[in-house]
Amino acid sequence: WACFDEFNRITLEVLSVVAQQILQIQIAKARLFADDLPGQMFIFGGSELKLRPTCCPFITMNPGYAGRAELPDNLKVLFRTVAMMVPD
């Protein structure tokens, strides 16, 4: 697993690259579960890597703070939204 804290503080140029990389991993996971990934190996950034079926990236964001930006739509669709709040 990987957790990226305050993900929306990263510049848009870097987020664009990260979106493509996360998409590559998600496509490989879909192929793995469809039994279409020989030897669980996939190409990532020019390197052949073994994909662990339990791998999963997580991000945290603090949208109300100064200096934070909205995520691009192509990145938003790669994650499930979960909201947290302070209990009474």
mmCIF file of C-alpha atoms in Angstrom:
data_model
loop_
_atom_site.group_PDB
_atom_site.id
_atom_site.type_symbol
_atom_site.label_atom_id
_atom_site.label_comp_id
_atom_site.label_asym_id
_atom_site.label_seq_id
_atom_site.Cartn_x
_atom_site.Cartn_y
_atom_site.Cartn_z
ATOM 1 C CA TRP A 1 0.000 0.000 0.000
ATOM 2 C CA ALA A 2 1.019 3.599 -0.466
ATOM 3 C CA CYS A 3 -0.490 6.627 1.228
ATOM 4 C CA PHE A 4 0.230 10.109 -0.091
ATOM 5 C CA ASP A 5 -0.618 12.771 2.483
ATOM 6 C CA GLU A 6 -1.985 16.194 1.443
ATOM 7 C CA PHE A 7 -1.964 15.081 -2.169
ATOM 8 C CA ASN A 8 -3.585 18.287 -3.419
ATOM 9 C CA ARG A 9 -0.462 20.294 -2.506
ATOM 10 C CA ILE A 10 1.433 18.727 -5.422
ATOM 11 C CA THR A 11 1.770 20.862 -8.566
ATOM 12 C CA LEU A 12 -0.578 20.117 -11.465
ATOM 13 C CA GLU A 13 2.291 19.065 -13.733
ATOM 14 C CA VAL A 14 3.367 16.369 -11.287
ATOM 15 C CA LEU A 15 -0.236 15.297 -10.659
ATOM 16 C CA SER A 16 -0.649 14.690 -14.384
ATOM 17 C CA VAL A 17 2.285 12.265 -14.385
ATOM 18 C CA VAL A 18 1.057 10.571 -11.212
ATOM 19 C CA ALA A 19 -2.405 10.108 -12.757
ATOM 20 C CA GLN A 20 -0.889 8.198 -15.677
ATOM 21 C CA GLN A 21 1.173 6.019 -13.347
ATOM 22 C CA ILE A 22 -1.773 5.165 -11.110
ATOM 23 C CA LEU A 23 -3.853 4.367 -14.187
ATOM 24 C CA GLN A 24 -1.127 1.947 -15.357
ATOM 25 C CA ILE A 25 -1.279 0.144 -12.018
ATOM 26 C CA GLN A 26 -5.083 -0.014 -12.031
ATOM 27 C CA ILE A 27 -5.140 -1.406 -15.577
ATOM 28 C CA ALA A 28 -2.592 -4.052 -14.562
ATOM 29 C CA LYS A 29 -4.725 -4.972 -11.524
ATOM 30 C CA ALA A 30 -7.799 -5.338 -13.745
ATOM 31 C CA ARG A 31 -5.818 -7.602 -16.072
ATOM 32 C CA LEU A 32 -4.564 -9.595 -13.083
ATOM 33 C CA PHE A 33 -8.084 -10.240 -11.806
ATOM 34 C CA ALA A 34 -9.224 -11.126 -15.354
ATOM 35 C CA ASP A 35 -6.384 -13.675 -15.405
ATOM 36 C CA ASP A 36 -4.792 -11.823 -18.329
ATOM 37 C CA LEU A 37 -1.458 -10.852 -16.720
ATOM 38 C CA PRO A 38 1.117 -13.599 -17.356
ATOM 39 C CA GLY A 39 3.271 -14.216 -14.295
ATOM 40 C CA GLN A 40 1.740 -11.164 -12.606
ATOM 41 C CA MET A 41 4.362 -9.042 -14.439
ATOM 42 C CA PHE A 42 3.646 -5.641 -15.998
ATOM 43 C CA ILE A 43 5.671 -2.767 -17.448
ATOM 44 C CA PHE A 44 5.834 0.336 -15.265
ATOM 45 C CA GLY A 45 8.034 3.271 -16.215
ATOM 46 C CA GLY A 46 10.124 1.085 -18.520
ATOM 47 C CA SER A 47 10.729 -1.589 -15.866
ATOM 48 C CA GLU A 48 9.073 -4.968 -15.575
ATOM 49 C CA LEU A 49 7.547 -5.372 -12.128
ATOM 50 C CA LYS A 50 5.605 -8.094 -10.354
ATOM 51 C CA LEU A 51 2.180 -6.850 -9.332
ATOM 52 C CA ARG A 52 0.937 -7.790 -5.899
ATOM 53 C CA PRO A 53 -2.846 -8.166 -5.971
ATOM 54 C CA THR A 54 -3.175 -6.287 -2.673
ATOM 55 C CA CYS A 55 -1.358 -3.147 -3.822
ATOM 56 C CA CYS A 56 -3.419 0.007 -3.543
ATOM 57 C CA PRO A 57 -2.617 3.734 -3.442
ATOM 58 C CA PHE A 58 -4.415 6.033 -1.011
ATOM 59 C CA ILE A 59 -4.372 9.820 -0.823
ATOM 60 C CA THR A 60 -5.361 12.382 1.792
ATOM 61 C CA MET A 61 -6.386 15.939 1.070
ATOM 62 C CA ASN A 62 -7.223 19.012 3.111
ATOM 63 C CA PRO A 63 -9.311 21.013 0.625
ATOM 64 C CA GLY A 64 -10.020 24.010 2.845
ATOM 65 C CA TYR A 65 -6.432 25.147 3.416
ATOM 66 C CA ALA A 66 -4.593 27.873 1.493
ATOM 67 C CA GLY A 67 -2.283 26.622 -1.236
ATOM 68 C CA ARG A 68 -4.376 23.540 -1.962
ATOM 69 C CA ALA A 69 -5.763 22.904 -5.440
ATOM 70 C CA GLU A 70 -8.575 20.779 -6.810
ATOM 71 C CA LEU A 71 -7.447 17.529 -8.382
ATOM 72 C CA PRO A 72 -7.725 17.248 -12.168
ATOM 73 C CA ASP A 73 -10.725 15.190 -13.314
ATOM 74 C CA ASN A 74 -8.535 12.437 -14.805
ATOM 75 C CA LEU A 75 -7.064 11.900 -11.332
ATOM 76 C CA LYS A 76 -10.324 12.235 -9.384
ATOM 77 C CA VAL A 77 -11.872 9.286 -11.214
ATOM 78 C CA LEU A 78 -9.056 6.990 -10.061
ATOM 79 C CA PHE A 79 -9.974 7.292 -6.369
ATOM 80 C CA ARG A 80 -13.060 6.737 -4.241
ATOM 81 C CA THR A 81 -14.057 9.708 -2.102
ATOM 82 C CA VAL A 82 -14.348 9.258 1.653
ATOM 83 C CA ALA A 83 -15.174 12.167 3.971
ATOM 84 C CA MET A 84 -14.218 12.328 7.633
ATOM 85 C CA MET A 85 -15.366 14.701 10.311
ATOM 86 C CA VAL A 86 -14.837 15.318 14.007
ATOM 87 C CA PRO A 87 -17.538 13.605 16.085
ATOM 88 C CA ASP A 88 -19.774 15.576 18.438
#
